Amino acid sequence: MKIAVPVKFVPDLVEELTIDPSGAALDTSWLRLIINEFDDHAVEQAILLKERGGGQVTVMMTESDGADDFLFTAAAKGADQLVKLTGDFSSINNHALAHVYADLLKELQPDLVLTGVQAHNDIDGAVGPLLAELLGLPYVGYVAGLTVQGDKAVVRKEYSGGLVAEIEVKLPAVLGIQAAEQPPRYVAYSKIRQVMGTAKIEERPVAGLDLSGGTAVSRLFQPEAAERATMLEGGADEVADRLVAIFKEIGTL
Amino acid sequence: MSQDIFVVIEHLRGEVAEISYVMLAGARQLSQSSGGNVTAILLGHNAQGLTGNLAADKALYVDHAALAEFTSDAYITALAGPIREHAPRAVIFGHSSIGMDIASGLSAKLGLPIVASCRSFTAEGKFVSQICGGKIMAEGDLPGPTALVTMVPGGYKAEQGQSAQPPAVTTVPAPTLEGLRVALKQYIEPDTSDVDITKEAMLVSVGRGIQNKDNIGLANELAEALGCAVSASRPVVDQGWMPTTRLIGKSGKRVKPKIYLALGISGAPEHVEGMADSNVIIAINTDQNAPIFTVAKYGATIDMFDLLPVLTEKVKQAK
Ligand SMILES: Cc1cc2nc3c(=O)[nH]c(=O)nc-3n(C[C@H](O)[C@H](O)[C@H](O)COP(=O)(O)OP(=O)(O)OC[C@H]3O[C@@H](n4cnc5c(N)ncnc54)[C@H](O)[C@@H]3O)c2cc1C
Ligand SMILES: Nc1ncnc2c1ncn2[C@@H]1O[C@H](COP(=O)(O)O)[C@@H](O)[C@H]1O
């Protein structure tokens, strides 16, 4: 069982996001990037599948600050192969990226490709279903857990309200992971250090990207402040007093 | 090539999903700048009746046993033909468990551009997408010739997409649907053994700001003092700190309590979808730019760990 997991860094939303002078992109000079949390779940799900049924897990990403650390961490968790695409990805869109990964995956021939269900900064569709179509494979997203049975995967697909659909998908397939069956595991730094000495990151240069097909944005802005909340000022005591008064007024206390 | 706007109607287990009406309302606005009609496209089996209250100028209906339940494979195959043939100005899908499974695939299959997370259209027909967990809006010209769009809720009211006047329905022959690789086995109902958070008059709701499982106790104490339940955002549930039955949002429950007290919740659109209709939303969040403050009535940028013990004590005294 070969499992490929393409992963991506996204802006950390806890930080303040500022728009650059062009007005159409985020200012990247201060941007802190973190792993797309759904990719953490995709890596975890891949490793769980390997632990249950054996196989090989390949984690792949485009180069950026922190990429090596993430890949080594994945190796410490149990990933077998680490691939880093190198080149200029500054103006990449998801269509172009899907083509790059499709080429790589045609070589690797995985049984399963697990992507994150989405990333919060997409305008241009999602890589998972784009990839599936380019590879001629089926795609199912919103997946929270799966088992492999022969040449099929039985996946739990989430709908709203807590409803789950159990869906059978013929392999090979691409799945968009919403949540792994268990929270992403923690690995001690000492273990990652150890792996750094032995694991190898394969670098693959990518050139001649076809950037057509992406969707252009002409303006970014922050949502209107018009509907903002009435702010309760002061320390814990004052805020708590105000809240108690509000609870009483509305009648929940 | 036409200026019409297609809306792919989402339905599950015999019910039209609310996002379908939101999409129809968005399509109506977009059609005013494009100058075309709004066409609902419904795939299903013995499901034509679902077109009854759709606010569309016309409806295309594709019937096939393999379309009785949503699967990406069958839907993509069944939609490719009509989109290619009519080449409308835009095709709108939900940014949802259904729409997101098929829109990008159709984009790759048909070589058409896609716009994700669209919340509304401007009077000039530009798209406005909501990204970065609700912190950023992105505007741009609708790409051509046919733009595929996935739409999030929030920009239009469902009622705007409903009509007492049913659209004229044209039945479109289904393509051959063979060799399908995706099949529904069964639906698994939500767990009902826990408290029903949709029935609570007040909810104390915790997000990732709660930091770990042990700290949930602080929220429990406050909820106990108030006589209400604790609910949670997705990361809290995905980390295993609270059961799924307490999840609020797109994949969880939709609630409308009298008071929704959000502690350490950023207010991502997928969360807001589940609680925006609450009577009074109160948000405690250390980040003054957190999107939750745009839906809350009251807010405070105080550290919840400073607030919680004090608030619980004061609630106990006030009883
Ligand atoms: C397909 C899909 C479906 C989804 N469905 C859901 C869903 O049903 N429900 C849901 O909730 N999410 C859902 N999500 C996830 C959603 O996009 C967000 O990631 C999630 O809602 C964020 O949860 P949060 O606000 O708890 O965490 P974060 O966004 O990490 O926010 C934590 C907040 O806590 C604040 N904070 C930190 N420390 C403190 C402190 N000491 N005191 C006060 N404030 C503090 C921070 O400023 C921050 O704003 C879904 C996502 C996808 C892609
Ligand atoms: N630059 C990238 N490198 C690797 N994987 C990616 C990249 N962009 C997107 N993906 C994959 O596609 C998933 C969804 O992201 P997106 O397509 O941006 O919504 C991510 O969680 C990754 O699994």
XYZ file of C-alpha atoms and ligand atoms in Angstrom:
648
model
C 0.000 0.000 0.000
C 1.599 3.231 -1.157
C 0.232 6.459 0.283
C 1.215 9.927 -0.929
C 0.508 13.037 1.130
C 1.087 16.445 -0.484
C 1.173 19.102 2.220
C 1.095 22.890 2.288
C 1.942 25.781 4.569
C -0.646 28.520 5.103
C -0.591 31.885 6.928
C -1.107 31.535 10.676
C -4.456 33.235 11.306
C -3.653 34.049 14.891
C -1.207 36.651 13.556
C -2.314 39.951 12.105
C -2.676 39.774 8.330
C -1.714 42.848 6.333
C -2.309 43.583 2.687
C 0.674 44.591 0.549
C 0.903 47.882 -1.406
C -0.447 46.241 -4.589
C -3.694 45.763 -2.663
C -4.182 42.334 -4.202
C -1.954 40.097 -2.085
C -1.043 39.521 1.534
C 2.130 41.188 2.731
C 4.439 38.213 3.091
C 7.277 39.967 4.895
C 5.707 39.432 8.312
C 3.550 36.468 7.516
C 4.081 33.491 9.778
C 3.458 30.235 7.981
C 2.216 27.076 9.645
C 1.159 23.713 8.310
C -2.409 23.559 7.013
C -4.003 21.750 9.954
C -5.879 19.336 7.700
C -2.512 18.219 6.312
C -1.385 17.318 9.803
C -4.462 15.120 9.931
C -3.717 13.690 6.467
C -0.195 12.711 7.561
C -1.597 11.163 10.739
C -4.206 9.207 8.779
C -1.550 7.934 6.371
C 0.618 6.722 9.229
C -2.326 5.060 10.956
C -3.115 3.178 7.733
C 0.506 2.101 7.430
C 0.565 0.904 11.029
C -2.593 -1.107 10.474
C -1.918 -2.590 7.081
C 1.701 -1.932 6.204
C 2.926 0.168 3.339
C 4.923 3.182 2.443
C 4.114 6.826 3.167
C 5.536 9.627 1.012
C 5.153 13.213 2.214
C 5.738 15.920 -0.370
C 5.747 19.695 -0.383
C 7.109 22.740 -2.119
C 10.153 24.424 -0.646
C 9.682 27.180 1.934
C 10.970 28.154 5.345
C 10.220 25.333 7.718
C 9.686 22.713 4.999
C 12.639 20.565 6.092
C 11.525 20.649 9.715
C 8.047 19.575 8.756
C 9.312 16.739 6.560
C 11.700 15.450 9.229
C 8.891 15.594 11.773
C 6.735 13.518 9.431
C 9.605 11.015 9.130
C 9.892 10.836 12.903
C 6.195 9.975 12.983
C 6.683 7.181 10.478
C 6.817 8.604 6.938
C 9.197 6.687 4.680
C 9.921 9.058 1.843
C 10.295 12.843 1.880
C 10.089 14.894 -1.290
C 10.729 18.612 -1.598
C 9.915 20.401 -4.836
C 12.301 23.264 -5.482
C 11.832 26.282 -7.729
C 9.987 29.573 -7.741
C 6.475 29.015 -6.442
C 5.783 32.629 -5.534
C 3.014 33.089 -8.093
C 1.797 29.509 -8.192
C -1.907 28.705 -8.450
C -3.635 25.449 -7.601
C -4.163 24.440 -11.214
C -0.444 24.738 -11.951
C 0.407 22.975 -8.734
C -1.962 20.121 -9.461
C -0.158 19.571 -12.766
C 3.209 19.453 -10.993
C 1.968 16.912 -8.447
C 0.153 14.895 -11.105
C 3.473 14.376 -12.917
C 5.183 13.313 -9.721
C 2.351 10.977 -8.727
C 2.270 9.300 -12.126
C 5.812 8.177 -11.333
C 5.098 7.166 -7.743
C 1.895 5.259 -8.552
C 0.377 5.468 -5.066
C -2.755 3.538 -4.091
C -3.979 6.481 -2.077
C -3.340 10.206 -2.214
C -4.409 11.999 0.953
C -4.668 15.786 0.755
C -6.082 18.180 3.298
C -9.754 18.892 2.571
C -8.945 22.540 1.883
C -6.690 25.395 2.787
C -8.122 28.653 4.105
C -6.425 30.828 1.492
C -7.769 29.219 -1.670
C -9.366 31.137 -4.470
C -8.504 28.681 -7.153
C -10.294 25.474 -6.222
C -8.643 22.708 -4.283
C -5.604 20.645 -5.234
C -7.098 17.287 -4.190
C -10.008 17.113 -6.651
C -7.967 18.837 -9.371
C -5.299 16.176 -8.982
C -7.853 13.382 -9.005
C -9.257 14.531 -12.318
C -5.806 14.989 -13.866
C -4.853 11.477 -12.764
C -8.208 10.019 -13.805
C -8.927 8.903 -10.235
C -12.031 9.230 -8.062
C -12.107 11.868 -5.312
C -13.983 12.017 -2.026
C -13.567 14.931 0.370
C -14.663 15.776 3.928
C -13.218 12.436 5.011
C -12.854 11.634 8.710
C -11.461 8.119 8.898
C -11.204 5.176 6.532
C -10.352 1.525 6.251
C -8.800 -0.242 3.303
C -10.435 -3.484 2.202
C -8.692 -5.085 -0.760
C -8.864 -2.743 -3.735
C -11.368 -0.466 -2.003
C -11.382 2.144 0.700
C -14.416 2.528 2.919
C -14.432 6.157 3.963
C -16.470 8.180 6.421
C -17.581 11.349 4.673
C -18.984 14.147 6.794
C -22.137 16.090 6.074
C -23.518 18.885 8.209
C -25.234 18.197 11.489
C -23.012 15.246 12.342
C -24.407 13.024 9.583
C -21.813 10.635 8.141
C -21.955 8.793 4.833
C -20.065 5.554 4.579
C -18.730 5.486 1.056
C -16.890 2.836 -0.889
C -14.196 4.137 -3.223
C -12.243 2.063 -5.671
C -8.469 2.418 -5.370
C -6.344 4.151 -6.432
C -8.121 7.271 -5.214
C -7.577 10.779 -3.909
C -9.195 11.668 -0.573
C -9.595 15.081 1.047
C -8.970 14.590 4.747
C -10.974 16.625 7.231
C -9.841 14.783 10.345
C -7.767 11.702 11.101
C -9.251 8.944 13.237
C -7.188 10.208 16.136
C -5.588 13.575 16.877
C -2.233 14.083 15.136
C 0.449 12.524 17.320
C 3.180 14.398 19.065
C 6.822 13.468 18.538
C 9.594 14.457 20.879
C 12.230 16.769 19.472
C 14.956 14.259 20.353
C 13.340 11.784 17.987
C 13.183 14.365 15.202
C 16.873 15.183 15.770
C 17.687 11.524 15.457
C 15.760 11.242 12.187
C 17.541 14.283 10.765
C 20.735 12.263 10.841
C 19.353 9.358 8.859
C 16.351 10.438 6.737
C 16.947 12.040 3.370
C 14.898 14.726 1.690
C 14.732 14.185 -2.062
C 14.824 17.473 -3.893
C 13.061 17.759 -7.204
C 13.521 20.899 -9.242
C 10.397 22.188 -10.970
C 10.677 24.641 -13.856
C 8.479 25.964 -16.630
C 5.267 26.219 -14.620
C 2.139 26.810 -16.669
C 0.354 29.505 -14.679
C -2.686 29.793 -16.923
C -5.988 28.618 -15.503
C -5.656 30.357 -12.167
C -8.152 32.924 -10.928
C -6.924 36.495 -10.508
C -7.784 38.679 -7.539
C -7.840 42.433 -8.056
C -8.406 43.587 -4.483
C -8.103 42.243 -0.953
C -9.778 43.914 1.982
C -10.694 43.323 5.570
C -14.403 42.720 6.303
C -16.315 45.889 7.130
C -16.011 47.046 10.707
C -19.590 48.395 10.658
C -21.104 45.402 12.387
C -18.511 45.182 15.134
C -19.370 44.155 18.670
C -19.819 46.556 21.562
C -16.555 46.043 23.436
C -16.585 45.571 27.195
C -13.556 47.337 28.616
C -11.655 46.769 31.815
C -10.148 43.862 33.718
C -11.614 40.498 34.673
C -13.713 41.991 37.483
C -15.353 44.662 35.377
C -15.952 42.412 32.374
C -17.417 39.697 34.622
C -19.783 42.224 36.229
C -20.988 43.390 32.837
C -21.493 39.808 31.684
C -23.493 38.889 34.778
C -25.700 41.924 34.127
C -26.197 40.861 30.490
C -27.032 37.272 31.511
C -29.644 38.606 33.925
C -31.100 41.023 31.425
C -31.537 38.299 28.819
C -32.811 35.908 31.428
C -30.327 33.061 31.348
C -29.379 33.790 34.957
C -22.238 30.280 -24.975
C -24.915 32.054 -22.924
C -25.142 34.637 -20.174
C -27.214 32.289 -18.006
C -26.233 31.394 -14.469
C -26.505 27.723 -13.513
C -27.006 26.627 -9.937
C -26.272 23.016 -9.016
C -28.972 22.223 -6.466
C -27.696 20.361 -3.432
C -30.002 17.948 -1.723
C -29.594 15.119 0.701
C -32.095 12.481 1.749
C -35.033 14.147 0.073
C -34.376 17.664 1.283
C -32.979 20.638 -0.576
C -29.986 21.989 1.371
C -30.236 25.581 2.526
C -27.104 26.560 0.595
C -29.038 25.859 -2.626
C -31.359 28.795 -1.914
C -28.435 31.015 -0.985
C -26.824 30.123 -4.319
C -30.045 30.926 -6.190
C -30.143 34.351 -4.521
C -26.518 34.954 -5.534
C -27.256 33.740 -9.053
C -30.161 36.163 -9.305
C -27.892 39.067 -8.488
C -25.215 37.874 -10.892
C -27.766 37.405 -13.673
C -28.670 41.070 -13.373
C -25.183 42.092 -14.440
C -24.700 39.260 -16.948
C -28.149 39.726 -18.485
C -29.052 36.031 -18.505
C -31.487 33.663 -16.815
C -31.102 31.681 -13.632
C -31.243 27.947 -14.292
C -31.401 25.412 -11.490
C -29.869 22.065 -12.325
C -31.072 19.151 -10.288
C -29.650 15.627 -10.382
C -31.510 12.820 -8.679
C -33.834 9.880 -8.975
C -37.580 10.471 -8.679
C -36.637 13.838 -7.241
C -38.238 16.270 -9.672
C -40.560 17.468 -6.893
C -37.598 19.152 -5.214
C -37.691 21.919 -7.830
C -41.028 23.228 -6.429
C -39.848 26.266 -4.482
C -36.614 27.121 -6.267
C -36.417 30.778 -7.275
C -35.124 30.026 -10.776
C -36.343 30.950 -14.261
C -36.095 27.347 -15.325
C -34.843 24.024 -14.116
C -32.965 21.232 -15.828
C -33.615 17.845 -14.308
C -31.454 14.772 -14.819
C -32.908 11.501 -13.547
C -30.926 8.285 -13.094
C -30.891 5.558 -10.462
C -27.164 6.177 -9.985
C -27.965 9.783 -9.022
C -30.342 8.846 -6.204
C -27.652 9.674 -3.644
C -24.798 12.103 -4.092
C -21.509 10.623 -5.267
C -18.762 12.699 -6.864
C -18.164 10.290 -9.701
C -21.728 10.157 -11.023
C -22.333 13.879 -10.470
C -19.211 14.941 -12.376
C -20.142 12.730 -15.321
C -23.754 13.912 -15.326
C -22.877 17.620 -15.072
C -20.091 17.737 -17.647
C -22.472 17.383 -20.617
C -24.965 20.140 -19.769
C -22.183 22.578 -18.789
C -20.279 21.922 -22.006
C -23.408 22.165 -24.129
C -24.955 25.311 -22.617
C -21.672 27.053 -21.743
C -23.376 29.362 -19.210
C -21.632 32.447 -17.839
C -21.251 30.770 -14.442
C -22.076 27.536 -12.649
C -22.570 27.862 -8.905
C -21.923 25.007 -6.463
C -21.979 24.944 -2.673
C -18.636 25.325 -0.926
C -19.714 22.198 0.889
C -19.335 18.461 1.280
C -21.158 18.089 -2.035
C -20.012 21.050 -4.123
C -16.354 20.877 -3.158
C -16.188 17.222 -4.197
C -17.123 18.064 -7.769
C -16.435 21.700 -8.695
C -12.633 21.506 -8.904
C -12.824 18.167 -10.706
C -15.122 19.712 -13.319
C -12.723 22.636 -13.584
C -9.899 20.255 -14.510
C -12.102 18.090 -16.718
C -13.632 20.944 -18.723
C -10.639 23.302 -18.629
C -12.729 26.018 -16.972
C -11.613 28.470 -14.273
C -12.931 28.214 -10.731
C -13.600 30.711 -7.957
C -13.720 29.242 -4.442
C -15.336 30.505 -1.227
C -17.450 33.151 -2.992
C -19.728 34.923 -0.515
C -21.421 37.439 -2.782
C -21.302 39.177 -6.137
C -21.027 42.921 -6.634
C -23.482 44.900 -8.768
C -20.841 44.821 -11.541
C -20.691 41.044 -11.370
C -17.362 40.732 -9.561
C -16.908 37.877 -7.119
C -16.175 38.535 -3.443
C -14.644 35.544 -1.672
C -14.181 35.066 2.020
C -10.772 33.609 2.855
C -8.276 33.240 5.693
C -10.862 32.130 8.227
C -13.002 35.196 7.590
C -10.178 37.695 8.105
C -9.792 38.639 4.437
C -12.147 39.253 1.512
C -10.845 38.837 -2.040
C -12.512 40.532 -4.995
C -11.963 39.983 -8.683
C -13.508 39.811 -12.123
C -15.428 36.658 -12.757
C -13.142 34.647 -15.059
C -14.482 33.401 -18.376
C -15.841 32.000 -20.529
C -17.671 29.931 -17.923
C -16.720 30.445 -14.293
C -17.289 27.602 -11.856
C -17.979 29.077 -8.429
C -18.217 27.474 -4.985
C -20.332 29.530 -2.652
C -20.239 29.928 1.121
C -23.294 30.998 3.145
C -23.608 34.421 4.735
C -23.932 36.751 1.751
C -27.603 36.134 0.954
C -30.620 34.948 2.875
C -32.127 31.592 1.966
C -35.598 33.166 1.597
C -34.280 35.251 -1.291
C -33.743 32.030 -3.216
C -37.213 30.625 -2.576
C -40.294 31.251 -4.641
C -43.955 30.227 -4.591
C -43.813 30.065 -8.390
C -42.191 26.791 -9.476
C -39.740 27.007 -12.386
C -40.517 25.303 -15.696
C -38.712 21.970 -15.642
C -36.964 20.452 -18.660
C -35.856 16.856 -18.299
C -32.399 16.229 -19.682
C -31.485 12.657 -20.592
C -28.878 11.168 -18.272
C -25.555 10.057 -19.725
C -24.492 6.448 -19.385
C -23.313 6.095 -15.828
C -21.225 2.976 -15.837
C -17.978 1.945 -14.234
C -18.596 4.252 -11.296
C -15.884 4.059 -8.666
C -17.661 5.768 -5.776
C -20.713 4.259 -4.063
C -22.714 5.123 -0.977
C -22.957 2.198 1.438
C -25.037 3.773 4.184
C -25.682 6.872 6.229
C -24.668 6.822 9.861
C -26.972 8.929 12.010
C -25.576 11.474 14.453
C -25.113 10.245 18.014
C -28.069 11.299 20.188
C -26.966 9.870 23.535
C -25.451 13.146 24.767
C -27.209 16.448 25.688
C -28.875 18.079 22.721
C -26.997 21.373 22.416
C -29.597 22.690 19.965
C -32.118 22.835 22.842
C -30.042 24.820 25.343
C -31.050 28.393 26.202
C -27.400 29.303 26.673
C -24.125 27.756 25.542
C -20.630 28.240 26.890
C -18.588 27.427 23.796
C -14.847 26.827 23.761
C -12.340 27.048 20.941
C -8.690 26.276 20.450
C -7.865 29.109 22.851
C -8.730 26.705 25.680
C -5.322 25.088 24.970
C -5.828 21.611 26.406
C -8.281 19.062 27.708
C -7.743 19.884 31.385
C -8.815 23.479 30.873
C -12.245 22.330 29.648
C -12.986 21.967 33.364
C -12.976 25.772 33.678
C -15.721 26.035 31.073
C -17.640 23.176 32.691
C -17.620 24.999 36.013
C -19.021 28.154 34.455
C -21.675 26.203 32.543
C -22.641 24.341 35.680
C -23.084 27.589 37.566
C -25.239 28.904 34.726
C -27.156 25.646 34.334
C -26.258 25.280 30.667
C -24.083 23.088 28.436
C -20.601 23.435 26.974
C -20.138 23.278 23.209
C -17.025 23.558 21.062
C -15.344 24.451 17.788
C -13.829 21.882 15.481
C -10.198 21.841 16.680
C -11.380 21.122 20.221
C -13.318 18.117 18.980
C -10.591 16.977 16.564
C -8.091 17.035 19.415
C -10.397 14.733 21.341
C -10.980 17.250 24.163
C -14.773 17.185 23.709
C -17.140 14.721 21.986
C -18.442 15.349 18.439
C -21.947 15.739 19.823
C -20.854 19.173 21.108
C -19.513 20.444 17.786
C -20.992 23.659 16.408
C -20.663 24.696 12.777
C -20.650 23.525 9.208
C -19.969 19.906 10.079
C -21.597 20.089 13.494
C -24.868 21.388 14.902
C -26.627 24.654 14.123
C -27.752 26.364 17.290
C -29.786 29.452 18.202
C -29.540 29.869 21.979
C -30.512 33.104 23.736
C -26.843 33.580 24.613
C -23.826 32.091 22.889
C -20.690 32.774 24.889
C -17.663 32.102 22.655
C -14.396 31.647 24.532
C -11.188 31.537 22.462
C -13.031 30.993 19.185
C -11.754 32.981 16.200
C -15.041 33.019 14.280
C -14.050 31.173 11.118
C -16.899 31.037 8.577
C -17.328 27.288 9.111
C -17.947 27.934 12.794
C -20.117 31.016 12.329
C -22.387 29.032 10.012
C -23.526 27.073 13.050
C -24.121 29.870 15.541
C -24.788 33.123 13.665
C -28.513 32.903 14.382
C -28.030 32.967 18.166
C -29.939 35.833 19.810
C -26.955 37.371 21.550
C -23.385 36.364 20.807
C -20.717 37.331 23.309
C -17.080 36.784 22.339
C -14.035 36.631 24.568
C -10.887 36.660 22.469
C -7.433 38.163 23.005
C -7.121 39.023 19.287
C -8.946 42.287 18.629
C -9.012 41.441 14.904
C -10.696 38.078 15.390
C -13.631 37.788 12.936
C -15.884 36.630 15.790
C -16.209 40.314 16.782
C -18.015 41.041 13.513
C -20.864 38.657 14.443
C -20.871 39.214 18.218
C -23.103 41.737 19.959
C -20.709 42.082 22.887
C -17.004 41.378 23.034
C -13.970 41.634 25.268
C -10.306 41.219 24.390
C -9.479 39.769 27.747
C -7.575 36.536 28.427
C -10.206 33.901 29.129
C -8.072 32.329 31.813
C -8.177 35.606 33.749
C -11.906 35.916 33.200
C -13.244 32.401 33.773
C -12.633 31.885 37.511
C -13.868 35.390 38.322
C -16.946 35.064 36.133
C -17.869 31.648 37.538
C -17.603 33.022 41.082
C -19.764 36.048 40.266
C -22.406 33.909 38.560
C -22.601 31.685 41.641
C -23.041 34.753 43.859
C -25.710 36.248 41.618
C -27.980 33.215 41.852
C -14.875 21.706 5.488
C -14.661 22.318 6.815
C -15.615 22.178 7.796
C -15.433 22.762 9.042
N -16.402 22.635 9.969
C -16.267 23.275 11.155
C -17.295 23.227 12.147
O -18.324 22.572 11.992
N -17.100 23.901 13.294
C -15.974 24.634 13.540
O -15.867 25.231 14.615
N -14.991 24.683 12.625
C -15.106 24.026 11.452
N -14.084 24.076 10.550
C -12.799 24.667 10.944
C -12.762 26.165 10.842
O -12.330 26.508 9.553
C -11.753 26.745 11.842
O -10.491 26.146 11.646
C -12.163 26.540 13.303
O -13.500 26.957 13.487
C -11.250 27.307 14.206
O -11.555 26.995 15.535
P -11.174 27.987 16.716
O -11.810 29.283 16.497
O -11.466 27.261 17.967
O -9.584 28.056 16.601
P -8.665 29.229 16.095
O -9.108 29.721 14.785
O -7.291 28.734 16.245
O -8.947 30.396 17.145
C -8.543 30.378 18.465
C -8.830 31.754 19.001
O -8.587 31.789 20.394
C -8.055 33.043 20.741
N -7.353 32.870 22.003
C -6.201 32.195 22.226
N -5.895 32.205 23.526
C -6.871 32.898 24.147
C -7.110 33.251 25.501
N -6.287 32.877 26.485
N -8.199 33.987 25.792
C -9.056 34.372 24.804
N -8.873 34.058 23.527
C -7.801 33.326 23.191
C -7.175 33.402 19.566
O -6.995 34.801 19.473
C -7.961 32.835 18.386
O -8.795 33.814 17.799
C -14.250 23.483 9.298
C -13.303 23.612 8.316
C -13.486 23.038 7.077
C -12.452 23.211 6.039
N 1.697 23.893 -2.330
C 1.198 22.687 -2.028
N 2.038 21.653 -1.832
C 1.549 20.441 -1.487
N 0.265 20.167 -1.312
C -0.612 21.140 -1.517
C -0.203 22.454 -1.895
N -1.301 23.203 -2.041
C -2.353 22.393 -1.731
N -1.941 21.161 -1.420
C -2.752 20.013 -0.965
O -4.110 20.295 -1.190
C -4.794 20.423 0.053
C -5.868 21.443 0.004
O -5.290 22.696 -0.217
P -5.900 23.644 -1.308
O -5.916 22.876 -2.567
O -4.982 24.801 -1.335
O -7.259 23.904 -0.798
C -3.708 20.750 1.052
O -4.143 20.432 2.341
C -2.599 19.865 0.527
O -2.817 18.519 0.876
